[in-house]
Amino acid sequence: DGGITQSPKYLFRKEGQNVTLSCEQNLNHDAMYWYRQDPGQGLRLIYYSQIVNDFQKGDIAEGYSVSREKKESFPLTVTSAQKNPTAFYLCASISRQGVNNEQFFGPGTRLTVL
Amino acid sequence: QKEVEQDPGPLSVPEGAIVSLNCTYSNSAFQYFMWYRQYSRKGPELLMYTYSSGNKEDGRFTAQVDKSSKYISLFIRDSQPSDSATYLCAMGKGGATNKLIFGTGTLLAVQP
């Protein structure tokens, strides 16, 4: 089955720790996105990548980092510099830019800071 | 002012009712519009995609876009308890990045 997978489903982090969230897709999609979802605020864009080895900051990139070494993978690291990391994190991908604008989402990772 | 406004609800309706969900936006550059359904603790699922003004129907779902009023709607006919979820509107300007702007979501509960 083609799709987007995210792991882990739940993640707990202590203050001062960096954690990495995994996002993998087998849809052969070019572009991938990371969003953060908080109650009452909708989805906010953290980072996005249009091709391998290239990525751009979204609206709330501070305290986060990403890499795109493979087309299928776009991991997100939540660093200790992110002051309020507790949220639901969603990864999305899109097949061809400028042609098909439909973003497809993974199941999400819920991060909680202890 | 937010670029996209969406009533957060919650909206509670009896089974079989017609549901109307709405979003307004301020940026006339938006060209394409989407509705996502999100069940609790799950990722959003794309329901409807429309480009520019007009209507699009898919089964019990109808999406309407009125660019002159900067207003989009999603209608659900014969609503079912399984439709209970949060509905997110999203819109984009096109171009290379395909960035989307999302509404805050409307929580819908369909009572059996």
PDB file of C-alpha atoms in Angstrom:
ATOM      1  CA  ASP A   1       0.000   0.000   0.000  1.00  0.00           C
ATOM      2  CA  GLY A   2       1.249   3.475  -0.869  1.00  0.00           C
ATOM      3  CA  GLY A   3       1.175   6.102   1.805  1.00  0.00           C
ATOM      4  CA  ILE A   4       2.893   8.278   4.353  1.00  0.00           C
ATOM      5  CA  THR A   5       4.081   6.809   7.636  1.00  0.00           C
ATOM      6  CA  GLN A   6       5.116   8.687  10.736  1.00  0.00           C
ATOM      7  CA  SER A   7       6.802   7.289  13.803  1.00  0.00           C
ATOM      8  CA  PRO A   8       6.521   7.104  16.657  1.00  0.00           C
ATOM      9  CA  LYS A   9       2.813   7.688  17.221  1.00  0.00           C
ATOM     10  CA  TYR A  10       3.477   9.076  20.703  1.00  0.00           C
ATOM     11  CA  LEU A  11       6.714  10.621  21.933  1.00  0.00           C
ATOM     12  CA  PHE A  12       7.693  11.969  25.320  1.00  0.00           C
ATOM     13  CA  ARG A  13      10.577  14.343  25.776  1.00  0.00           C
ATOM     14  CA  LYS A  14      12.287  15.707  28.804  1.00  0.00           C
ATOM     15  CA  GLU A  15      13.222  19.351  29.042  1.00  0.00           C
ATOM     16  CA  GLY A  16      16.488  20.079  27.197  1.00  0.00           C
ATOM     17  CA  GLN A  17      16.382  17.004  24.961  1.00  0.00           C
ATOM     18  CA  ASN A  18      16.398  16.906  21.181  1.00  0.00           C
ATOM     19  CA  VAL A  19      14.035  14.428  19.571  1.00  0.00           C
ATOM     20  CA  THR A  20      13.609  13.341  15.955  1.00  0.00           C
ATOM     21  CA  LEU A  21      10.283  12.537  14.321  1.00  0.00           C
ATOM     22  CA  SER A  22      10.294  10.241  11.334  1.00  0.00           C
ATOM     23  CA  CYS A  23       8.321  10.730   8.105  1.00  0.00           C
ATOM     24  CA  GLU A  24       8.546   8.264   5.212  1.00  0.00           C
ATOM     25  CA  GLN A  25       6.541   8.116   1.990  1.00  0.00           C
ATOM     26  CA  ASN A  26       6.455   5.504  -0.764  1.00  0.00           C
ATOM     27  CA  LEU A  27       4.308   7.584  -3.117  1.00  0.00           C
ATOM     28  CA  ASN A  28       7.285   8.863  -5.126  1.00  0.00           C
ATOM     29  CA  HIS A  29       6.223  12.383  -4.185  1.00  0.00           C
ATOM     30  CA  ASP A  30       8.637  15.237  -4.761  1.00  0.00           C
ATOM     31  CA  ALA A  31       7.669  17.722  -2.066  1.00  0.00           C
ATOM     32  CA  MET A  32       7.245  17.069   1.633  1.00  0.00           C
ATOM     33  CA  TYR A  33       5.991  19.276   4.474  1.00  0.00           C
ATOM     34  CA  TRP A  34       5.978  19.392   8.253  1.00  0.00           C
ATOM     35  CA  TYR A  35       3.119  21.014  10.160  1.00  0.00           C
ATOM     36  CA  ARG A  36       2.381  21.581  13.788  1.00  0.00           C
ATOM     37  CA  GLN A  37      -1.223  21.422  15.030  1.00  0.00           C
ATOM     38  CA  ASP A  38      -2.316  23.042  18.284  1.00  0.00           C
ATOM     39  CA  PRO A  39      -5.878  23.316  19.617  1.00  0.00           C
ATOM     40  CA  GLY A  40      -7.649  26.337  18.160  1.00  0.00           C
ATOM     41  CA  GLN A  41      -4.781  27.270  15.833  1.00  0.00           C
ATOM     42  CA  GLY A  42      -5.116  24.988  12.862  1.00  0.00           C
ATOM     43  CA  LEU A  43      -2.043  23.708  11.038  1.00  0.00           C
ATOM     44  CA  ARG A  44       1.089  25.826  10.896  1.00  0.00           C
ATOM     45  CA  LEU A  45       3.932  25.137   8.476  1.00  0.00           C
ATOM     46  CA  ILE A  46       7.319  24.385  10.043  1.00  0.00           C
ATOM     47  CA  TYR A  47       9.526  23.353   7.097  1.00  0.00           C
ATOM     48  CA  TYR A  48       9.068  22.109   3.573  1.00  0.00           C
ATOM     49  CA  SER A  49      11.254  20.477   0.955  1.00  0.00           C
ATOM     50  CA  GLN A  50      10.663  20.506  -2.793  1.00  0.00           C
ATOM     51  CA  ILE A  51      13.556  18.254  -3.813  1.00  0.00           C
ATOM     52  CA  VAL A  52      16.262  16.139  -2.243  1.00  0.00           C
ATOM     53  CA  ASN A  53      18.977  18.083  -0.411  1.00  0.00           C
ATOM     54  CA  ASP A  54      16.895  21.255  -0.390  1.00  0.00           C
ATOM     55  CA  PHE A  55      14.449  22.633   2.173  1.00  0.00           C
ATOM     56  CA  GLN A  56      12.960  25.972   3.235  1.00  0.00           C
ATOM     57  CA  LYS A  57      11.682  27.429   6.477  1.00  0.00           C
ATOM     58  CA  GLY A  58       7.974  27.742   6.958  1.00  0.00           C
ATOM     59  CA  ASP A  59       6.133  30.117   9.262  1.00  0.00           C
ATOM     60  CA  ILE A  60       7.350  28.691  12.596  1.00  0.00           C
ATOM     61  CA  ALA A  61      10.792  27.153  11.929  1.00  0.00           C
ATOM     62  CA  GLU A  62      12.532  28.408  15.072  1.00  0.00           C
ATOM     63  CA  GLY A  63      13.633  25.526  17.294  1.00  0.00           C
ATOM     64  CA  TYR A  64      13.252  22.917  14.551  1.00  0.00           C
ATOM     65  CA  SER A  65      15.596  21.385  11.971  1.00  0.00           C
ATOM     66  CA  VAL A  66      15.117  19.021   9.041  1.00  0.00           C
ATOM     67  CA  SER A  67      17.072  17.070   6.452  1.00  0.00           C
ATOM     68  CA  ARG A  68      16.163  15.614   3.067  1.00  0.00           C
ATOM     69  CA  GLU A  69      18.846  13.134   2.095  1.00  0.00           C
ATOM     70  CA  LYS A  70      16.422  10.780   0.347  1.00  0.00           C
ATOM     71  CA  LYS A  71      13.284  11.449  -1.632  1.00  0.00           C
ATOM     72  CA  GLU A  72      11.302   9.117   0.614  1.00  0.00           C
ATOM     73  CA  SER A  73      12.352  10.563   3.959  1.00  0.00           C
ATOM     74  CA  PHE A  74      11.975  13.949   5.665  1.00  0.00           C
ATOM     75  CA  PRO A  75      12.808  13.713   9.383  1.00  0.00           C
ATOM     76  CA  LEU A  76      12.078  16.595  11.756  1.00  0.00           C
ATOM     77  CA  THR A  77      14.224  17.308  14.821  1.00  0.00           C
ATOM     78  CA  VAL A  78      12.651  19.245  17.657  1.00  0.00           C
ATOM     79  CA  THR A  79      15.539  20.881  19.462  1.00  0.00           C
ATOM     80  CA  SER A  80      15.813  22.108  23.021  1.00  0.00           C
ATOM     81  CA  ALA A  81      15.528  25.644  21.610  1.00  0.00           C
ATOM     82  CA  GLN A  82      11.832  25.055  20.871  1.00  0.00           C
ATOM     83  CA  LYS A  83      10.190  26.561  23.942  1.00  0.00           C
ATOM     84  CA  ASN A  84       6.753  24.996  23.621  1.00  0.00           C
ATOM     85  CA  PRO A  85       7.135  21.731  21.695  1.00  0.00           C
ATOM     86  CA  THR A  86       4.080  19.875  23.017  1.00  0.00           C
ATOM     87  CA  ALA A  87       1.836  19.490  19.962  1.00  0.00           C
ATOM     88  CA  PHE A  88       0.574  17.148  17.259  1.00  0.00           C
ATOM     89  CA  TYR A  89       3.048  17.001  14.353  1.00  0.00           C
ATOM     90  CA  LEU A  90       1.891  16.152  10.840  1.00  0.00           C
ATOM     91  CA  CYS A  91       3.916  15.306   7.764  1.00  0.00           C
ATOM     92  CA  ALA A  92       2.473  15.756   4.270  1.00  0.00           C
ATOM     93  CA  SER A  93       3.578  15.249   0.685  1.00  0.00           C
ATOM     94  CA  ILE A  94       2.521  16.298  -2.791  1.00  0.00           C
ATOM     95  CA  SER A  95       3.173  14.618  -6.111  1.00  0.00           C
ATOM     96  CA  ARG A  96       4.076  17.367  -8.578  1.00  0.00           C
ATOM     97  CA  GLN A  97       4.341  21.001  -7.828  1.00  0.00           C
ATOM     98  CA  GLY A  98       2.320  23.433  -9.839  1.00  0.00           C
ATOM     99  CA  VAL A  99       0.307  20.576 -11.303  1.00  0.00           C
ATOM    100  CA  ASN A 100      -1.282  18.700  -8.460  1.00  0.00           C
ATOM    101  CA  ASN A 101      -1.790  20.781  -5.358  1.00  0.00           C
ATOM    102  CA  GLU A 102      -3.358  18.121  -3.197  1.00  0.00           C
ATOM    103  CA  GLN A 103      -1.385  17.467  -0.039  1.00  0.00           C
ATOM    104  CA  PHE A 104      -1.694  14.050   1.580  1.00  0.00           C
ATOM    105  CA  PHE A 105      -1.019  13.630   5.276  1.00  0.00           C
ATOM    106  CA  GLY A 106       0.509  11.007   7.494  1.00  0.00           C
ATOM    107  CA  PRO A 107      -1.141   9.810  10.726  1.00  0.00           C
ATOM    108  CA  GLY A 108       0.807  12.230  12.942  1.00  0.00           C
ATOM    109  CA  THR A 109       3.068  12.110  15.991  1.00  0.00           C
ATOM    110  CA  ARG A 110       1.931  13.474  19.322  1.00  0.00           C
ATOM    111  CA  LEU A 111       4.866  14.966  21.214  1.00  0.00           C
ATOM    112  CA  THR A 112       4.609  15.693  24.913  1.00  0.00           C
ATOM    113  CA  VAL A 113       7.242  17.439  26.984  1.00  0.00           C
ATOM    114  CA  LEU A 114       7.479  16.107  30.515  1.00  0.00           C
TER     115      LEU A 114
ATOM    116  CA  GLN B   1      -6.892  39.547  10.851  1.00  0.00           C
ATOM    117  CA  LYS B   2      -6.256  35.909   9.942  1.00  0.00           C
ATOM    118  CA  GLU B   3      -6.015  35.052   6.261  1.00  0.00           C
ATOM    119  CA  VAL B   4      -8.561  32.257   6.736  1.00  0.00           C
ATOM    120  CA  GLU B   5     -11.416  32.317   9.250  1.00  0.00           C
ATOM    121  CA  GLN B   6     -13.379  29.234  10.246  1.00  0.00           C
ATOM    122  CA  ASP B   7     -16.001  28.848  12.959  1.00  0.00           C
ATOM    123  CA  PRO B   8     -14.555  26.338  15.448  1.00  0.00           C
ATOM    124  CA  GLY B   9     -17.934  25.025  16.532  1.00  0.00           C
ATOM    125  CA  PRO B  10     -18.683  22.585  18.008  1.00  0.00           C
ATOM    126  CA  LEU B  11     -21.592  21.919  15.693  1.00  0.00           C
ATOM    127  CA  SER B  12     -24.063  19.222  16.774  1.00  0.00           C
ATOM    128  CA  VAL B  13     -26.736  17.904  14.384  1.00  0.00           C
ATOM    129  CA  PRO B  14     -29.105  14.903  14.313  1.00  0.00           C
ATOM    130  CA  GLU B  15     -28.440  12.038  11.943  1.00  0.00           C
ATOM    131  CA  GLY B  16     -29.803  12.750   8.472  1.00  0.00           C
ATOM    132  CA  ALA B  17     -29.459  16.523   8.736  1.00  0.00           C
ATOM    133  CA  ILE B  18     -27.831  18.706   6.105  1.00  0.00           C
ATOM    134  CA  VAL B  19     -24.627  20.221   7.437  1.00  0.00           C
ATOM    135  CA  SER B  20     -23.107  23.473   6.215  1.00  0.00           C
ATOM    136  CA  LEU B  21     -19.494  24.265   7.030  1.00  0.00           C
ATOM    137  CA  ASN B  22     -17.947  27.556   5.996  1.00  0.00           C
ATOM    138  CA  CYS B  23     -14.719  29.499   5.698  1.00  0.00           C
ATOM    139  CA  THR B  24     -14.002  33.065   4.745  1.00  0.00           C
ATOM    140  CA  TYR B  25     -10.701  34.417   3.540  1.00  0.00           C
ATOM    141  CA  SER B  26      -9.114  37.772   2.924  1.00  0.00           C
ATOM    142  CA  ASN B  27      -6.485  37.140   0.225  1.00  0.00           C
ATOM    143  CA  SER B  28      -7.898  37.294  -3.282  1.00  0.00           C
ATOM    144  CA  ALA B  29      -4.782  35.508  -4.598  1.00  0.00           C
ATOM    145  CA  PHE B  30      -6.024  32.122  -3.380  1.00  0.00           C
ATOM    146  CA  GLN B  31      -6.808  29.961  -6.400  1.00  0.00           C
ATOM    147  CA  TYR B  32      -7.517  26.481  -5.107  1.00  0.00           C
ATOM    148  CA  PHE B  33      -9.495  25.303  -2.151  1.00  0.00           C
ATOM    149  CA  MET B  34      -9.666  22.087  -0.191  1.00  0.00           C
ATOM    150  CA  TRP B  35     -11.641  20.467   2.571  1.00  0.00           C
ATOM    151  CA  TYR B  36     -10.044  17.933   4.872  1.00  0.00           C
ATOM    152  CA  ARG B  37     -11.702  15.658   7.418  1.00  0.00           C
ATOM    153  CA  GLN B  38      -9.752  14.818  10.558  1.00  0.00           C
ATOM    154  CA  TYR B  39     -10.819  12.184  13.051  1.00  0.00           C
ATOM    155  CA  SER B  40      -9.572  12.515  16.607  1.00  0.00           C
ATOM    156  CA  ARG B  41      -5.824  11.849  16.911  1.00  0.00           C
ATOM    157  CA  LYS B  42      -5.497  11.063  13.185  1.00  0.00           C
ATOM    158  CA  GLY B  43      -4.004  12.843  10.206  1.00  0.00           C
ATOM    159  CA  PRO B  44      -6.273  14.960   7.955  1.00  0.00           C
ATOM    160  CA  GLU B  45      -7.862  13.177   5.000  1.00  0.00           C
ATOM    161  CA  LEU B  46      -8.519  15.079   1.783  1.00  0.00           C
ATOM    162  CA  LEU B  47     -12.265  15.231   1.040  1.00  0.00           C
ATOM    163  CA  MET B  48     -12.726  17.789  -1.693  1.00  0.00           C
ATOM    164  CA  TYR B  49     -10.513  19.848  -3.984  1.00  0.00           C
ATOM    165  CA  THR B  50     -11.808  22.715  -6.091  1.00  0.00           C
ATOM    166  CA  TYR B  51     -10.090  25.192  -8.344  1.00  0.00           C
ATOM    167  CA  SER B  52     -11.543  28.698  -8.610  1.00  0.00           C
ATOM    168  CA  SER B  53     -15.263  29.478  -8.254  1.00  0.00           C
ATOM    169  CA  GLY B  54     -18.058  26.986  -8.646  1.00  0.00           C
ATOM    170  CA  ASN B  55     -19.487  23.806  -7.201  1.00  0.00           C
ATOM    171  CA  LYS B  56     -18.139  20.284  -6.974  1.00  0.00           C
ATOM    172  CA  GLU B  57     -20.119  17.277  -5.842  1.00  0.00           C
ATOM    173  CA  ASP B  58     -18.877  13.903  -4.620  1.00  0.00           C
ATOM    174  CA  GLY B  59     -21.502  11.619  -3.165  1.00  0.00           C
ATOM    175  CA  ARG B  60     -23.028  13.264  -0.107  1.00  0.00           C
ATOM    176  CA  PHE B  61     -20.486  16.087  -0.165  1.00  0.00           C
ATOM    177  CA  THR B  62     -20.699  19.344  -2.120  1.00  0.00           C
ATOM    178  CA  ALA B  63     -18.020  22.021  -2.084  1.00  0.00           C
ATOM    179  CA  GLN B  64     -18.830  25.580  -3.135  1.00  0.00           C
ATOM    180  CA  VAL B  65     -16.424  28.401  -3.831  1.00  0.00           C
ATOM    181  CA  ASP B  66     -17.524  32.029  -4.228  1.00  0.00           C
ATOM    182  CA  LYS B  67     -14.405  34.024  -5.000  1.00  0.00           C
ATOM    183  CA  SER B  68     -16.313  37.303  -5.309  1.00  0.00           C
ATOM    184  CA  SER B  69     -17.389  36.994  -1.678  1.00  0.00           C
ATOM    185  CA  LYS B  70     -14.202  35.192  -0.557  1.00  0.00           C
ATOM    186  CA  TYR B  71     -16.343  32.451   0.910  1.00  0.00           C
ATOM    187  CA  ILE B  72     -16.196  28.672   0.643  1.00  0.00           C
ATOM    188  CA  SER B  73     -18.618  26.057   1.919  1.00  0.00           C
ATOM    189  CA  LEU B  74     -18.852  22.311   2.387  1.00  0.00           C
ATOM    190  CA  PHE B  75     -22.305  20.745   2.484  1.00  0.00           C
ATOM    191  CA  ILE B  76     -22.901  17.256   3.832  1.00  0.00           C
ATOM    192  CA  ARG B  77     -26.241  15.672   2.953  1.00  0.00           C
ATOM    193  CA  ASP B  78     -27.849  12.875   4.955  1.00  0.00           C
ATOM    194  CA  SER B  79     -25.231  13.231   7.661  1.00  0.00           C
ATOM    195  CA  GLN B  80     -24.124  10.070   9.481  1.00  0.00           C
ATOM    196  CA  PRO B  81     -22.537   9.504  12.890  1.00  0.00           C
ATOM    197  CA  SER B  82     -19.394   8.466  11.002  1.00  0.00           C
ATOM    198  CA  ASP B  83     -19.160  12.050   9.704  1.00  0.00           C
ATOM    199  CA  SER B  84     -18.379  13.203  13.246  1.00  0.00           C
ATOM    200  CA  ALA B  85     -14.926  14.752  12.949  1.00  0.00           C
ATOM    201  CA  THR B  86     -13.104  18.048  12.613  1.00  0.00           C
ATOM    202  CA  TYR B  87     -13.365  19.626   9.164  1.00  0.00           C
ATOM    203  CA  LEU B  88     -10.506  21.825   8.003  1.00  0.00           C
ATOM    204  CA  CYS B  89     -10.623  24.194   5.083  1.00  0.00           C
ATOM    205  CA  ALA B  90      -7.363  24.942   3.275  1.00  0.00           C
ATOM    206  CA  MET B  91      -6.428  27.164   0.392  1.00  0.00           C
ATOM    207  CA  GLY B  92      -3.420  27.983  -1.726  1.00  0.00           C
ATOM    208  CA  LYS B  93      -2.127  30.470  -4.238  1.00  0.00           C
ATOM    209  CA  GLY B  94      -0.346  27.996  -6.492  1.00  0.00           C
ATOM    210  CA  GLY B  95       3.200  28.480  -7.636  1.00  0.00           C
ATOM    211  CA  ALA B  96       6.298  26.466  -6.883  1.00  0.00           C
ATOM    212  CA  THR B  97       5.902  25.926  -3.167  1.00  0.00           C
ATOM    213  CA  ASN B  98       2.237  24.841  -3.020  1.00  0.00           C
ATOM    214  CA  LYS B  99       1.973  26.230   0.500  1.00  0.00           C
ATOM    215  CA  LEU B 100      -1.456  25.889   2.038  1.00  0.00           C
ATOM    216  CA  ILE B 101      -3.169  28.125   4.580  1.00  0.00           C
ATOM    217  CA  PHE B 102      -5.500  26.240   6.897  1.00  0.00           C
ATOM    218  CA  GLY B 103      -8.546  27.261   8.849  1.00  0.00           C
ATOM    219  CA  THR B 104      -8.681  26.331  12.521  1.00  0.00           C
ATOM    220  CA  GLY B 105     -11.204  23.546  11.881  1.00  0.00           C
ATOM    221  CA  THR B 106     -14.863  22.995  12.789  1.00  0.00           C
ATOM    222  CA  LEU B 107     -15.740  20.154  15.146  1.00  0.00           C
ATOM    223  CA  LEU B 108     -18.870  18.344  13.956  1.00  0.00           C
ATOM    224  CA  ALA B 109     -20.881  15.848  15.986  1.00  0.00           C
ATOM    225  CA  VAL B 110     -23.689  13.900  14.287  1.00  0.00           C
ATOM    226  CA  GLN B 111     -26.025  12.438  16.876  1.00  0.00           C
ATOM    227  CA  PRO B 112     -27.648   9.032  16.115  1.00  0.00           C
TER     228      PRO B 112
END
